[in-house]
Every structure is written in C-alpha cells, then in structure tokens.
Amino acid sequence: FIQQSVTAGKPFFLYLSPHVPHLPSTPAPRHENTFNGEPAPRLPSYNEDDVSDKPPWISSLPKISPTEAAAIQQHHENRVESLQSVDEAVEDIVNKLSATQQLSNTYIVFTSDNGWQHGEHRIPSHKYKPYEESSHMPLLIRGPGVAAGSSTDKLVTFPDFMPTFLE
C-alpha cells in the first residue's frame, strides 16, 4: 500500500488496528513462551486490603484468589507475547516509509483503545471500569514538527484526533 501510494504520487492514510492483544491474546508461534515469567503489573491498588472508600460494587468484591492471580499472570504473558507481532508490523511500516523516503514527511500515531485491569481494586480483568488503569493508554506521535522526546500533561481523547489530523 505504501509503495503503491508513493509510486502513484498520492498522499496516503494508513490505519492499522491489530486484534492482538485482545482476548484470547494468542501470540504468533515464533513468540510463544518468550515472556514466560514476565511479571504482571502490581500497582499499589492491586488486590487492595482496604476498599472501604470504594463504591459498593467494588467493596463487595472478594480479594483476588491465587487462581485469579495465576490467570492474571498468564493473560499478561500472552498479551506481551502477542504484542511482539505488533512491534514487528510497526517496524516493517517504519522501514518501508524510510525506504520510500516518506518517513520525514509522515506522522505516526500509536495509541490504544483502553487500558486493562490486572487485579487493581480487586478487579481481576476487563477494561471498562472508571479507574485510571482502564482509561490510561499510550499515545505516541512522531512526525514533522514533533520534537523527539517531547511530552505534554494535557488530556487527550479520541474525539480530538480527527480534527487534529484534518488540521
């Protein structure tokens, strides 16, 4: 696609939305077991002892059991392993942009649709809870006029993307 667009002399927009690491988070065979034992995140909110300051739907949750902790760990390993193929795809795209002399004239935006619970606040999994772990996600932008290593503390949401891209 990139090569065809460059050959045709046309600007292009590429949207890549890989399914991994969504469940079942199946890694490519070449990446299976490459991150066995990679510890899942254990934030201070993991399996909280005191949830008395939380709403009833949280305060009524039992502590994370050893079985749930093992499932959280396995899911984390699978997600990290499955993301290796995403890394390879991004590398291939960047290499093609470089090979076609388009890299310096291209914006690359890398983000995700959500965060994920790993037992924080006693929530064993999922992504749709009103906590930082569910809403915090990466946003990396590379392109003309974006200083390497620059950052911001401003809030960004998906509805901001389209008007920004069009501008």
CSV table of C-alpha atoms in Angstrom, one decimal, residues 13-15 107-111 139-142 156-167:
chain,number,residue,atom,x,y,z
A,13,PHE,CA,-3.6,7.5,5.3
A,14,LEU,CA,-2.9,4.1,6.8
A,15,TYR,CA,-4.9,2.8,9.7
A,107,TYR,CA,3.0,11.4,11.1
A,108,ILE,CA,2.9,8.1,13.0
A,109,VAL,CA,0.3,8.0,15.8
A,110,PHE,CA,0.4,5.0,18.1
A,111,THR,CA,-2.3,4.5,20.7
A,139,LEU,CA,-0.2,8.0,22.9
A,140,LEU,CA,3.0,8.3,20.9
A,141,ILE,CA,3.3,10.7,18.0
A,142,ARG,CA,6.2,11.0,15.6
A,156,VAL,CA,-6.3,13.9,25.1
A,157,THR,CA,-9.3,11.9,24.0
A,158,PHE,CA,-10.2,10.1,20.8
A,159,PRO,CA,-12.6,12.8,19.6
A,160,ASP,CA,-9.5,15.1,19.5
A,161,PHE,CA,-7.8,13.0,16.8
A,162,MET,CA,-9.9,13.7,13.7
A,163,PRO,CA,-9.9,17.5,13.9
A,164,THR,CA,-6.2,17.4,14.7
A,165,PHE,CA,-5.5,15.2,11.7
A,166,LEU,CA,-7.6,17.3,9.4
A,167,GLU,CA,-5.9,20.5,10.6
